[in-house]
Coordinates of C-alpha atoms and ligand atoms in Angstrom, one line a residue:
M1 CA 126.9 -104.5 201.5
S2 CA 126.2 -108.2 200.8
A3 CA 129.5 -109.1 202.4
Q4 CA 128.2 -108.0 205.8
D5 CA 125.0 -110.0 205.4
P6 CA 125.6 -113.3 207.1
A7 CA 122.7 -114.8 205.0
A8 CA 124.4 -113.9 201.7
P9 CA 125.2 -117.0 199.6
T10 CA 128.8 -117.9 199.9
G11 CA 130.7 -117.8 196.6
T12 CA 134.3 -118.4 196.0
S13 CA 135.5 -115.0 194.9
L14 CA 138.6 -113.8 196.7
D15 CA 136.8 -111.3 198.9
E16 CA 134.3 -114.0 200.1
Q17 CA 137.1 -116.4 200.8
I18 CA 138.8 -113.7 202.9
L19 CA 135.7 -113.2 205.0
A20 CA 135.0 -116.9 205.3
G21 CA 137.5 -117.5 208.1
L22 CA 136.0 -114.8 210.4
D23 CA 133.1 -114.7 212.9
P24 CA 130.4 -112.0 212.6
E25 CA 132.2 -109.4 214.8
Q26 CA 135.6 -110.0 213.1
R27 CA 133.7 -109.6 209.8
E28 CA 132.4 -106.3 210.9
V29 CA 136.0 -105.2 211.5
A30 CA 137.1 -106.5 208.1
T31 CA 134.3 -104.9 206.2
T32 CA 134.4 -101.5 207.9
L33 CA 137.0 -100.2 205.5
R34 CA 136.5 -96.5 206.0
G35 CA 136.6 -94.1 209.0
P36 CA 137.9 -94.7 212.5
V37 CA 137.5 -98.2 213.8
C38 CA 138.5 -99.3 217.3
V39 CA 138.7 -102.9 218.3
L40 CA 138.7 -103.6 222.0
A41 CA 139.3 -107.2 222.6
G42 CA 141.0 -109.7 224.9
A43 CA 143.9 -112.0 224.2
G44 CA 143.5 -114.6 221.4
T45 CA 140.2 -113.2 220.1
G46 CA 141.6 -112.7 216.7
K47 CA 142.5 -109.0 216.7
T48 CA 145.6 -109.5 214.6
R49 CA 143.7 -111.8 212.3
A50 CA 140.8 -109.4 211.9
I51 CA 143.0 -106.5 210.9
T52 CA 145.1 -108.6 208.5
H53 CA 141.9 -109.8 206.8
R54 CA 140.5 -106.2 206.8
I55 CA 143.5 -105.0 204.8
A56 CA 143.3 -108.0 202.5
Y57 CA 139.5 -107.4 202.0
G58 CA 140.1 -103.7 201.3
I59 CA 142.5 -104.6 198.6
A60 CA 140.4 -107.5 197.1
T61 CA 137.4 -105.2 196.8
G62 CA 139.5 -102.4 195.3
V63 CA 138.8 -100.0 198.1
Y64 CA 142.5 -99.9 199.1
T65 CA 145.6 -99.5 196.9
P66 CA 148.2 -101.8 198.6
Q67 CA 150.9 -99.2 198.6
K68 CA 148.7 -96.7 200.3
V69 CA 148.1 -98.8 203.4
L70 CA 150.5 -98.5 206.4
A71 CA 150.1 -101.3 209.0
L72 CA 152.0 -100.6 212.2
T73 CA 153.0 -103.3 214.5
F74 CA 155.0 -103.5 217.7
T75 CA 158.0 -105.6 216.6
A76 CA 159.8 -106.3 213.3
R77 CA 158.9 -109.9 213.8
A78 CA 155.2 -109.1 214.0
A79 CA 155.5 -106.9 210.9
N80 CA 157.1 -109.7 209.0
E81 CA 154.4 -112.1 210.1
M82 CA 151.7 -109.8 209.0
R83 CA 153.4 -109.3 205.7
N84 CA 153.5 -113.0 205.1
R85 CA 149.9 -113.5 206.2
L86 CA 148.8 -110.7 203.8
R87 CA 150.7 -112.3 201.0
S88 CA 148.9 -115.6 201.6
L89 CA 145.6 -113.7 201.5
G90 CA 146.5 -112.3 198.1
A91 CA 147.5 -108.9 199.3
A92 CA 151.1 -108.2 198.6
G93 CA 152.8 -104.7 198.6
V94 CA 151.3 -103.4 201.8
Q95 CA 153.8 -101.5 204.1
T96 CA 153.9 -103.4 207.4
R97 CA 156.4 -101.8 209.7
T98 CA 157.1 -100.8 213.3
F99 CA 156.6 -97.1 214.0
H100 CA 160.3 -96.8 214.2
A101 CA 161.0 -98.5 210.8
A102 CA 158.3 -96.5 209.1
A103 CA 159.7 -93.2 210.5
L104 CA 163.3 -94.1 209.7
R105 CA 162.5 -94.7 206.1
Q106 CA 160.6 -91.4 205.7
L107 CA 163.3 -89.5 207.5
Q108 CA 166.0 -90.9 205.3
Y109 CA 164.0 -89.9 202.3
F110 CA 163.0 -86.4 203.3
W111 CA 166.1 -85.4 205.3
P112 CA 168.1 -84.0 202.4
Q113 CA 165.2 -81.9 201.2
A114 CA 163.8 -80.8 204.6
V115 CA 167.0 -80.3 206.5
G116 CA 169.9 -80.8 204.1
G117 CA 172.9 -83.0 204.1
P118 CA 172.9 -86.7 204.9
L119 CA 170.9 -88.1 207.8
P120 CA 173.0 -88.2 211.0
G121 CA 174.3 -91.6 212.1
L122 CA 172.1 -93.8 214.4
V123 CA 173.1 -94.5 218.0
E124 CA 172.4 -98.2 218.4
H125 CA 173.1 -98.2 222.2
K126 CA 173.0 -95.2 224.5
A127 CA 175.5 -96.7 227.0
R128 CA 178.7 -95.2 225.6
L129 CA 177.4 -91.6 225.4
I130 CA 175.7 -91.9 228.7
T131 CA 178.9 -93.1 230.3
E132 CA 180.8 -90.3 228.8
A133 CA 178.2 -87.7 229.9
A134 CA 178.4 -89.2 233.4
Q135 CA 182.2 -89.0 233.5
N136 CA 182.1 -85.4 232.4
M137 CA 179.8 -84.7 235.4
R138 CA 182.1 -86.7 237.6
L139 CA 179.4 -89.2 238.5
S140 CA 180.5 -92.8 239.0
T141 CA 178.4 -95.3 237.3
D142 CA 178.3 -99.0 236.6
R143 CA 176.6 -101.0 233.9
A144 CA 173.3 -101.3 235.7
A145 CA 173.3 -97.6 236.5
V146 CA 173.9 -96.7 232.9
R147 CA 171.1 -99.0 231.8
D148 CA 168.7 -97.4 234.3
L149 CA 169.8 -93.9 233.1
A150 CA 169.2 -94.9 229.5
A151 CA 165.8 -96.2 230.4
E152 CA 164.9 -92.9 232.2
I153 CA 166.1 -90.8 229.2
E154 CA 164.1 -93.0 226.9
W155 CA 161.0 -92.6 229.1
A156 CA 161.5 -88.8 229.0
K157 CA 161.8 -88.7 225.3
V158 CA 158.8 -90.9 224.4
S159 CA 156.9 -88.8 226.9
M160 CA 158.0 -85.9 224.8
L161 CA 159.8 -84.2 227.6
T162 CA 162.9 -82.1 226.9
P163 CA 165.6 -81.6 229.5
D164 CA 163.8 -78.3 230.4
T165 CA 160.3 -79.8 230.8
Y166 CA 161.5 -83.1 232.3
P167 CA 161.9 -82.2 236.0
A168 CA 158.3 -81.0 236.5
R169 CA 157.0 -84.4 235.3
A170 CA 159.7 -86.5 236.9
A171 CA 158.9 -85.5 240.4
G172 CA 157.8 -88.6 242.3
R173 CA 159.5 -91.0 239.9
D174 CA 162.1 -93.4 241.2
M175 CA 165.4 -91.9 240.1
P176 CA 168.2 -94.3 239.0
L177 CA 170.8 -94.8 241.8
G178 CA 168.6 -92.5 243.9
Y179 CA 170.0 -89.4 242.1
E180 CA 168.3 -86.1 242.4
V181 CA 166.0 -85.2 239.5
R182 CA 168.3 -82.2 238.8
T183 CA 171.2 -84.6 238.3
V184 CA 169.4 -86.8 235.9
Q185 CA 168.1 -83.7 234.1
R186 CA 171.7 -82.4 233.6
L187 CA 172.8 -85.8 232.5
Y188 CA 170.0 -85.9 229.9
Q189 CA 171.0 -82.4 228.7
S190 CA 174.7 -83.4 228.5
Y191 CA 173.8 -86.7 226.6
E192 CA 171.8 -84.6 224.1
E193 CA 174.7 -82.2 223.6
L194 CA 177.2 -85.0 223.0
K195 CA 174.9 -86.5 220.5
T196 CA 174.4 -83.3 218.6
D197 CA 178.2 -82.5 218.7
R198 CA 178.9 -85.9 217.1
H199 CA 176.2 -85.5 214.5
L200 CA 174.3 -88.6 215.8
I201 CA 170.6 -89.3 216.5
D202 CA 169.1 -92.0 218.7
F203 CA 166.0 -94.2 218.3
E204 CA 163.6 -91.7 219.9
D205 CA 165.1 -88.9 217.8
V206 CA 164.0 -90.8 214.7
L207 CA 160.4 -90.4 215.8
L208 CA 160.8 -86.9 217.2
L209 CA 162.5 -85.6 214.0
T210 CA 159.9 -87.3 211.8
V211 CA 157.2 -85.6 213.8
A212 CA 159.0 -82.3 213.6
V213 CA 159.4 -82.5 209.8
L214 CA 155.8 -83.5 209.3
E215 CA 154.5 -80.8 211.5
E216 CA 156.7 -78.0 210.1
D217 CA 157.2 -78.8 206.5
E218 CA 153.9 -78.7 204.6
R219 CA 155.3 -80.0 201.4
V220 CA 156.8 -83.1 203.1
A221 CA 153.6 -83.6 205.1
A222 CA 151.5 -83.4 201.9
T223 CA 153.7 -86.0 200.1
V224 CA 153.6 -88.4 203.0
R225 CA 149.8 -88.1 203.4
E226 CA 149.3 -88.6 199.7
Q227 CA 151.4 -91.8 200.0
Y228 CA 149.5 -93.2 203.0
R229 CA 145.8 -93.2 203.1
H230 CA 144.8 -96.0 205.4
F231 CA 146.4 -96.7 208.8
V232 CA 146.1 -99.8 210.9
V233 CA 147.7 -100.2 214.4
D234 CA 148.1 -103.5 216.2
E235 CA 148.8 -103.7 220.0
Y236 CA 147.5 -100.1 220.3
Q237 CA 147.3 -100.4 224.1
D238 CA 151.1 -100.0 224.2
V239 CA 151.5 -96.9 222.1
S240 CA 153.6 -94.1 223.6
P241 CA 152.7 -90.4 223.5
L242 CA 155.4 -89.9 221.0
Q243 CA 154.1 -92.7 218.7
Q244 CA 150.6 -91.2 219.0
R245 CA 151.9 -87.8 218.0
L246 CA 153.5 -89.4 215.0
L247 CA 150.3 -91.2 214.1
D248 CA 148.4 -87.9 214.3
A249 CA 151.0 -86.2 212.1
W250 CA 150.6 -89.0 209.5
L251 CA 146.8 -88.7 209.6
G252 CA 146.8 -84.9 209.5
G253 CA 143.2 -84.8 210.6
R254 CA 142.0 -87.7 208.4
Q255 CA 140.0 -90.5 209.8
D256 CA 141.0 -93.6 208.1
V257 CA 142.6 -95.3 211.0
C258 CA 141.8 -98.7 212.6
V259 CA 143.3 -99.5 216.0
V260 CA 143.2 -102.8 217.9
G261 CA 144.2 -103.5 221.4
D262 CA 143.6 -105.0 224.8
A263 CA 144.0 -102.7 227.8
S264 CA 144.5 -105.8 230.0
Q265 CA 147.7 -106.5 228.1
T266 CA 149.3 -103.1 228.7
I267 CA 152.8 -104.2 229.8
Y268 CA 155.1 -101.4 228.6
S269 CA 154.0 -98.6 231.0
F270 CA 157.6 -98.4 232.2
T271 CA 158.7 -97.2 228.8
G272 CA 156.1 -94.5 228.7
A273 CA 153.4 -96.5 226.9
T274 CA 149.8 -96.0 228.0
S275 CA 146.4 -97.6 227.3
R276 CA 144.9 -94.2 227.6
H277 CA 145.0 -93.7 223.8
L278 CA 143.1 -96.9 223.3
L279 CA 140.5 -96.3 225.9
E280 CA 140.0 -92.7 224.9
F281 CA 139.9 -93.4 221.2
P282 CA 136.1 -93.5 221.0
R283 CA 136.0 -90.1 222.7
R284 CA 138.6 -88.6 220.4
H285 CA 136.8 -90.0 217.4
P286 CA 133.1 -89.7 218.1
Q287 CA 132.2 -91.2 214.7
A288 CA 134.4 -94.3 215.5
R289 CA 132.9 -97.7 215.1
V290 CA 133.8 -99.6 218.3
I291 CA 133.8 -103.4 218.0
K292 CA 134.4 -105.9 220.8
L293 CA 135.5 -109.4 220.3
V294 CA 135.1 -111.9 223.1
R295 CA 135.5 -115.3 221.6
D296 CA 138.9 -116.8 222.4
Y297 CA 140.1 -119.0 219.5
R298 CA 143.6 -119.6 220.8
S299 CA 143.3 -121.4 224.1
T300 CA 141.4 -124.3 225.6
P301 CA 138.6 -123.5 228.1
Q302 CA 141.0 -124.5 230.9
V303 CA 143.6 -121.9 229.9
V304 CA 140.9 -119.3 229.3
E305 CA 139.3 -119.9 232.7
T306 CA 142.7 -119.4 234.4
A307 CA 143.2 -116.1 232.5
N308 CA 139.6 -114.9 233.4
R309 CA 140.2 -115.7 237.1
L310 CA 143.4 -113.7 237.2
L311 CA 141.7 -110.6 235.8
A312 CA 138.5 -111.0 237.8
A313 CA 140.6 -110.8 241.0
R314 CA 141.8 -107.3 240.3
R315 CA 140.9 -104.7 242.9
P316 CA 141.8 -101.1 242.3
G317 CA 143.1 -99.5 245.5
A318 CA 142.9 -95.9 246.6
G319 CA 146.2 -95.1 244.9
S320 CA 145.5 -96.4 241.5
T321 CA 145.3 -94.1 238.5
P322 CA 141.7 -93.5 237.5
G323 CA 140.9 -94.7 234.0
A324 CA 144.0 -96.9 233.9
W325 CA 141.9 -99.8 235.2
A326 CA 139.7 -100.7 232.3
T327 CA 137.0 -103.3 233.0
P328 CA 138.6 -106.5 231.8
L329 CA 136.8 -108.4 229.0
H330 CA 135.6 -111.8 229.9
L331 CA 136.9 -114.3 227.4
E332 CA 134.7 -117.1 226.0
A333 CA 136.6 -120.2 225.0
Q334 CA 135.9 -121.7 221.6
R335 CA 138.2 -124.7 221.6
P336 CA 137.6 -128.2 222.9
D337 CA 138.7 -129.1 226.4
G338 CA 142.3 -129.7 227.1
P339 CA 144.5 -130.7 230.0
R340 CA 144.1 -128.7 233.2
P341 CA 146.9 -126.2 233.9
S342 CA 149.5 -127.9 236.1
W343 CA 151.2 -126.5 239.2
N344 CA 154.7 -127.3 240.3
E345 CA 156.6 -126.3 243.3
Y346 CA 160.3 -126.8 243.3
P347 CA 162.9 -126.5 246.1
D348 CA 165.2 -124.3 244.0
D349 CA 165.8 -122.8 240.6
E350 CA 168.0 -125.6 239.4
A351 CA 165.4 -128.2 240.3
E352 CA 162.8 -126.1 238.5
A353 CA 164.9 -125.9 235.4
A354 CA 165.6 -129.7 235.4
G355 CA 161.9 -130.5 236.1
T356 CA 160.8 -128.2 233.3
A357 CA 163.3 -129.7 230.9
A358 CA 162.0 -133.2 231.9
R359 CA 158.4 -132.2 231.2
I360 CA 159.4 -130.6 227.9
K361 CA 161.0 -133.9 226.9
D362 CA 157.8 -135.7 227.7
L363 CA 155.8 -133.3 225.5
V364 CA 158.3 -133.7 222.7
D365 CA 158.1 -137.4 223.0
D366 CA 154.3 -137.1 222.9
G367 CA 154.7 -135.4 219.5
V368 CA 154.5 -131.7 220.5
P369 CA 157.1 -130.0 218.2
A370 CA 159.8 -128.2 220.2
A371 CA 159.1 -125.0 218.3
E372 CA 155.6 -125.1 219.7
I373 CA 156.9 -124.9 223.3
A374 CA 158.0 -121.9 225.3
V375 CA 159.4 -121.2 228.7
L376 CA 158.6 -117.7 229.8
F377 CA 160.1 -115.8 232.8
R378 CA 160.0 -112.3 234.3
T379 CA 163.7 -111.4 234.1
N380 CA 166.4 -112.2 231.5
G381 CA 168.6 -113.4 234.3
Q382 CA 166.4 -116.5 234.8
S383 CA 167.2 -117.7 231.3
Q384 CA 170.5 -119.3 232.1
A385 CA 169.3 -122.1 234.3
F386 CA 166.9 -123.2 231.6
E387 CA 169.5 -123.0 228.9
S388 CA 171.8 -125.3 230.9
A389 CA 169.0 -127.8 231.8
L390 CA 167.8 -128.0 228.1
A391 CA 171.3 -128.4 226.8
E392 CA 171.8 -131.1 229.4
A393 CA 168.6 -132.9 228.3
G394 CA 169.7 -132.6 224.6
I395 CA 166.7 -130.4 223.7
G396 CA 167.3 -127.5 221.2
F397 CA 166.3 -124.0 222.3
Q398 CA 166.4 -120.5 221.0
L399 CA 166.4 -117.3 222.9
R400 CA 163.9 -114.7 222.0
G401 CA 165.3 -111.6 220.4
T402 CA 165.6 -112.8 216.8
E403 CA 164.7 -109.2 216.0
R404 CA 168.4 -108.3 215.5
F405 CA 169.3 -111.7 214.0
F406 CA 170.9 -110.2 210.9
N407 CA 173.0 -107.9 213.1
R408 CA 174.7 -110.8 214.9
P409 CA 178.4 -110.9 213.9
E410 CA 178.3 -114.6 212.9
V411 CA 175.2 -114.1 210.8
K412 CA 176.8 -111.1 209.0
Q413 CA 179.9 -113.2 208.3
A414 CA 177.8 -116.1 207.1
V415 CA 175.8 -113.9 204.8
V416 CA 179.0 -112.4 203.3
Q417 CA 180.5 -115.9 202.8
L418 CA 177.3 -117.4 201.3
R419 CA 177.1 -114.4 198.9
T420 CA 180.7 -114.9 197.8
A421 CA 180.2 -118.6 197.4
A422 CA 177.0 -118.0 195.3
R423 CA 179.0 -116.0 192.8
A424 CA 181.5 -118.7 192.5
A425 CA 179.2 -121.7 192.6
E426 CA 179.2 -124.2 189.8
A427 CA 175.9 -125.6 188.6
S428 CA 177.0 -129.1 189.6
D429 CA 177.6 -128.2 193.2
D430 CA 175.1 -129.6 195.8
P431 CA 173.9 -126.3 197.5
V432 CA 172.7 -128.0 200.7
R433 CA 176.1 -129.5 201.3
L434 CA 177.9 -126.4 200.3
V435 CA 175.9 -124.3 202.9
R436 CA 176.9 -126.8 205.6
D437 CA 180.6 -126.7 204.6
I438 CA 180.7 -122.9 204.5
L439 CA 178.9 -122.6 207.8
S440 CA 181.0 -125.3 209.5
S441 CA 184.0 -123.0 209.1
L442 CA 182.1 -120.5 211.2
G443 CA 181.2 -122.9 214.0
Y444 CA 178.3 -124.9 212.7
S445 CA 178.1 -128.7 213.3
D446 CA 175.2 -131.1 212.7
R447 CA 174.9 -131.8 216.4
A448 CA 174.1 -129.0 218.8
P449 CA 176.9 -128.2 221.3
R450 CA 176.1 -129.2 224.8
S451 CA 177.2 -125.8 226.1
T452 CA 175.3 -122.6 226.7
G453 CA 176.0 -118.9 226.3
A454 CA 177.9 -117.4 223.3
V455 CA 179.0 -120.7 221.7
R456 CA 175.5 -122.0 221.8
E457 CA 173.9 -118.8 220.4
R458 CA 176.4 -118.8 217.6
W459 CA 175.5 -122.3 216.8
E460 CA 171.7 -121.5 216.9
S461 CA 172.2 -118.7 214.5
L462 CA 174.1 -120.8 212.0
A463 CA 171.7 -123.7 212.4
A464 CA 168.8 -121.4 211.6
L465 CA 170.5 -120.5 208.3
V466 CA 171.2 -124.2 207.6
S467 CA 167.5 -125.1 208.1
L468 CA 166.5 -122.1 205.9
A469 CA 168.6 -123.6 203.1
D470 CA 167.1 -127.1 203.8
R471 CA 163.6 -125.7 203.7
M472 CA 164.2 -123.8 200.5
A473 CA 165.6 -126.9 198.9
A474 CA 162.6 -129.0 200.0
E475 CA 160.2 -126.4 198.7
A476 CA 162.0 -126.2 195.3
T477 CA 161.9 -130.0 195.0
A478 CA 158.2 -130.0 195.8
R479 CA 157.7 -127.5 192.9
D480 CA 159.9 -129.7 190.7
E481 CA 162.5 -126.9 190.5
E482 CA 166.2 -126.7 191.2
F483 CA 167.5 -125.0 194.3
T484 CA 170.8 -123.1 193.9
L485 CA 173.1 -121.1 196.1
P486 CA 172.2 -117.8 194.3
D487 CA 168.6 -118.5 195.3
L488 CA 169.6 -118.7 198.9
A489 CA 171.8 -115.5 198.5
A490 CA 168.8 -113.6 197.0
E491 CA 166.5 -114.8 199.8
L492 CA 169.0 -113.7 202.4
E493 CA 169.3 -110.3 200.7
R494 CA 165.5 -109.8 201.0
R495 CA 165.5 -111.0 204.6
V496 CA 168.3 -108.7 205.6
T497 CA 166.5 -105.6 204.2
Q498 CA 163.2 -106.6 205.8
Q499 CA 164.9 -107.8 209.1
D500 CA 163.0 -111.0 208.5
A501 CA 164.8 -113.5 210.8
P502 CA 164.4 -117.2 209.8
V503 CA 162.3 -119.4 212.1
M504 CA 164.5 -121.3 214.5
D505 CA 163.7 -124.8 215.6
G506 CA 163.7 -125.6 219.3
V507 CA 162.0 -124.5 222.5
T508 CA 161.7 -120.7 222.9
L509 CA 163.1 -119.2 226.1
A510 CA 161.8 -115.7 226.4
S511 CA 160.8 -112.9 228.9
L512 CA 157.1 -112.4 229.4
H513 CA 157.5 -109.0 227.9
S514 CA 158.8 -110.3 224.6
A515 CA 156.1 -112.9 224.3
K516 CA 153.3 -110.6 223.5
G517 CA 151.2 -111.3 220.4
L518 CA 152.8 -114.8 220.1
E519 CA 151.3 -118.2 220.8
W520 CA 152.6 -121.8 221.5
D521 CA 150.9 -125.2 222.1
A522 CA 152.7 -125.4 225.5
V523 CA 153.7 -122.6 227.7
F524 CA 155.7 -123.0 230.9
L525 CA 155.5 -120.0 233.2
A526 CA 158.5 -120.3 235.5
G527 CA 159.5 -118.4 238.6
L528 CA 156.1 -117.5 239.8
S529 CA 157.2 -116.4 243.3
E530 CA 156.9 -113.1 245.1
G531 CA 159.8 -110.8 244.1
L532 CA 159.7 -112.1 240.5
V533 CA 156.0 -112.0 239.7
P534 CA 155.2 -109.4 240.9
I535 CA 158.7 -108.1 240.6
G536 CA 160.3 -106.8 243.8
F537 CA 160.4 -103.2 242.7
A538 CA 156.7 -103.0 241.9
E539 CA 155.1 -101.2 244.8
T540 CA 152.2 -99.1 243.9
D541 CA 148.7 -100.4 242.9
D542 CA 149.4 -99.4 239.3
E543 CA 152.7 -101.2 239.3
I544 CA 151.3 -104.4 240.8
D545 CA 148.5 -104.3 238.3
E546 CA 151.0 -104.1 235.5
E547 CA 152.6 -107.3 236.9
R548 CA 149.3 -108.9 236.9
R549 CA 148.7 -108.0 233.3
L550 CA 152.1 -109.4 232.4
L551 CA 151.1 -112.7 233.9
Y552 CA 147.9 -112.5 232.0
V553 CA 149.8 -112.0 228.8
G554 CA 151.9 -115.1 229.8
I555 CA 148.9 -117.3 230.5
T556 CA 147.1 -116.3 227.3
R557 CA 150.1 -117.4 225.1
A558 CA 149.2 -121.1 225.7
R559 CA 147.0 -122.9 223.2
E560 CA 146.8 -126.1 225.2
H561 CA 149.3 -126.9 227.9
L562 CA 149.9 -124.4 230.6
V563 CA 152.4 -125.2 233.3
L564 CA 152.9 -122.9 236.3
S565 CA 155.9 -123.3 238.6
W566 CA 157.8 -121.5 241.4
T567 CA 160.6 -122.2 243.7
L568 CA 161.1 -122.0 247.4
S569 CA 164.8 -120.9 247.3
R570 CA 167.1 -119.5 244.7
T571 CA 170.0 -122.0 245.2
P572 CA 170.1 -125.6 246.1
G573 CA 170.3 -126.1 249.8
G574 CA 169.3 -122.4 250.4
R575 CA 166.8 -121.2 252.9
P576 CA 163.3 -121.8 251.6
S577 CA 162.3 -118.2 252.0
R578 CA 160.4 -117.6 248.9
R579 CA 156.6 -117.5 248.7
P580 CA 154.5 -118.4 245.7
S581 CA 153.2 -115.4 243.8
R582 CA 150.2 -113.7 245.3
F583 CA 148.5 -113.9 241.9
L584 CA 148.3 -117.7 242.1
D585 CA 145.7 -117.6 244.9
A586 CA 143.1 -116.4 242.5
L587 CA 144.0 -119.1 240.0
R588 CA 143.6 -122.1 242.2
E589 CA 140.6 -124.2 241.6
P590 CA 138.9 -125.0 244.9
D591 CA 140.2 -128.6 244.9
I592 CA 143.8 -127.7 244.5
P593 CA 145.7 -127.8 247.8
R594 CA 146.9 -124.3 248.8
R595 CA 150.4 -125.4 249.2
A596 CA 151.9 -128.4 247.6
P597 CA 153.9 -130.6 249.9
R598 CA 157.7 -130.1 249.6
R599 CA 159.3 -132.8 247.7
S600 CA 162.2 -132.6 245.3
R601 CA 160.1 -134.2 242.6
P602 CA 157.6 -131.7 241.1
V603 CA 154.2 -132.1 242.6
R604 CA 151.5 -132.4 239.9
A605 CA 148.2 -131.3 241.3
H606 CA 146.8 -132.1 237.9
S607 CA 148.3 -133.3 234.8
Ligands
ATP701 P1 146.7 -111.2 221.2 O1 145.9 -110.3 222.1 O2 147.4 -112.2 222.0 O3 147.5 -110.4 220.2 P2 144.8 -111.6 219.0 O4 143.5 -111.1 219.5 O5 145.6 -110.7 218.1 O6 145.7 -112.1 220.3 P3 145.2 -113.6 217.0 O7 146.6 -113.8 217.2 O8 144.7 -112.8 215.8 O9 144.5 -113.0 218.3 O10 144.4 -115.0 217.0 C1 144.6 -116.0 218.0 C2 144.5 -117.3 217.4 O11 143.2 -117.7 217.0 C3 145.3 -117.5 216.1 O12 145.9 -118.7 216.0 C4 144.2 -117.3 215.0 O13 144.5 -117.9 213.8 C5 143.0 -118.0 215.7 N1 141.7 -117.4 215.2 C6 141.3 -116.1 215.3 N2 140.1 -115.9 214.8 C7 139.7 -117.1 214.4 C8 138.5 -117.6 213.7 N3 137.4 -116.8 213.4 N4 138.4 -118.9 213.4 C9 139.5 -119.7 213.7 N5 140.6 -119.4 214.3 C10 140.7 -118.1 214.6
MG702 MG1 147.5 -109.9 218.3

């Protein structure tokens, strides 16, 4: 095919334009439209870009029918991003979904025919049923225990273990609250019974039931397989056994599947995910084309070097799982030089938060947009200190987790009110003003509140809706069109159905886990001390390695500025008993002092 020939003259047809933005290996991904394809590549090498272009290329060349492509992503946000990117490449109409959303849609559609009656209600949170099951068993639980039990049940279900088969596989796992495996098994059983009695299903059931329907009902399977011919999976290193089983059921022995992933970014093992599927893909599909990408387009050489060092220092111990330690890919930086990563030691968490806010302010003053800055940490509990410090410094921020944006009560209220107002709006009304007026009654103000917590989150949600309206108005003006409230209502309608949260301005505060696949100009990795990174409960070699991968994910989110920090004590005036993370040793360049002197001002080894 001429498209694969780098010497081919470049024209301006759509398919050539699509390939123009890709390097030779990415092009190979994009032009290998048929058969199993497996892309093994490190962070920032353009995996997501390559598969997006592959789909667009398949459509532009007429090989794919858009409606017959199913692109599977890890989060609803990633799905929306891919959908938007596809649209801008001229490929609209492709189904881009999470495994869960794709399964739910199919289940809703086929349930009446395959099972009969309406689909049972969906359990959004397991906590209530688990608490009830525990009470029936006369077990005393608190919130943390219920959360741990829910996580254990989820692990069992995505590992495809029933209450009967669970104990054999659970032996050796840390049980919540130190319960016996038998107790957790009974609780799992009781939870399942309560759910069935109430005619409810949970998140994992959605996948389990879809698998069951596809495996047992040939007519349904044939219809679904007729609908979807080509499958693409992003972040394949974190697929669970249950998701893999579903993918197999969708494929039904066919081979048109393209998976991309990076085993060094496997960070969801605790939920039952495993990079085994990625690493064994070539063996399961002997005809697979395996393509490796090594050029890092995202980050400066300074950031890439830091990431490479972290992975090069891995040492599998005697207790590590064979096969789980894939040889890390060495990334080759493509971007021009940037600042060296900076290292900051702080006496306590408050000082770290204040110091971080101060440096963020410097970056913003230097012209880095706040939305291009992120502070990442290991546990959600660390967020609060940064929320306060940023509020104090007058810097806007958003908490990651926009996934459920349209389920937030204030957003639901706002959508209803905007819809009602749209019906009543007069042509003469100024829609931008009207939106502000309506949302003010729900807690919006033009200035961000200086508080944190619920008030602040509510304000951030409403502010996101205001800026959506502002953006739409500006775009309409640019096209020389009028922007009206019904336009906004229609856009909200679309976003609600697609769970497409509006972009929020401000610095992102997020856990390392929720940052995967994303990128920012400046990334602050905070709390890099023993007990947090690696987290205290990580003990085995495999667990410590997962923590290392998590830090690797964090480092590789940065395009340009990377700031590493840790604290010596949790609270001001506390005993300085914390030690910097063991992972930092491998990252230090030889000329960086091993331990920065203690001062209350951050010590900048480099800036
Ligand atoms: P991750 O492992 O973090 O998910 P990834 O491999 O999916 O990363 P992308 O997000 O696709 O990487 O790409 C990283 C960045 O590099 C993006 O900003 C992307 O637009 C850019 N990029 C990728 N390939 C190229 C290229 N050939 N030319 C220019 N920029 C590129
Ligand atoms: Mg990606």
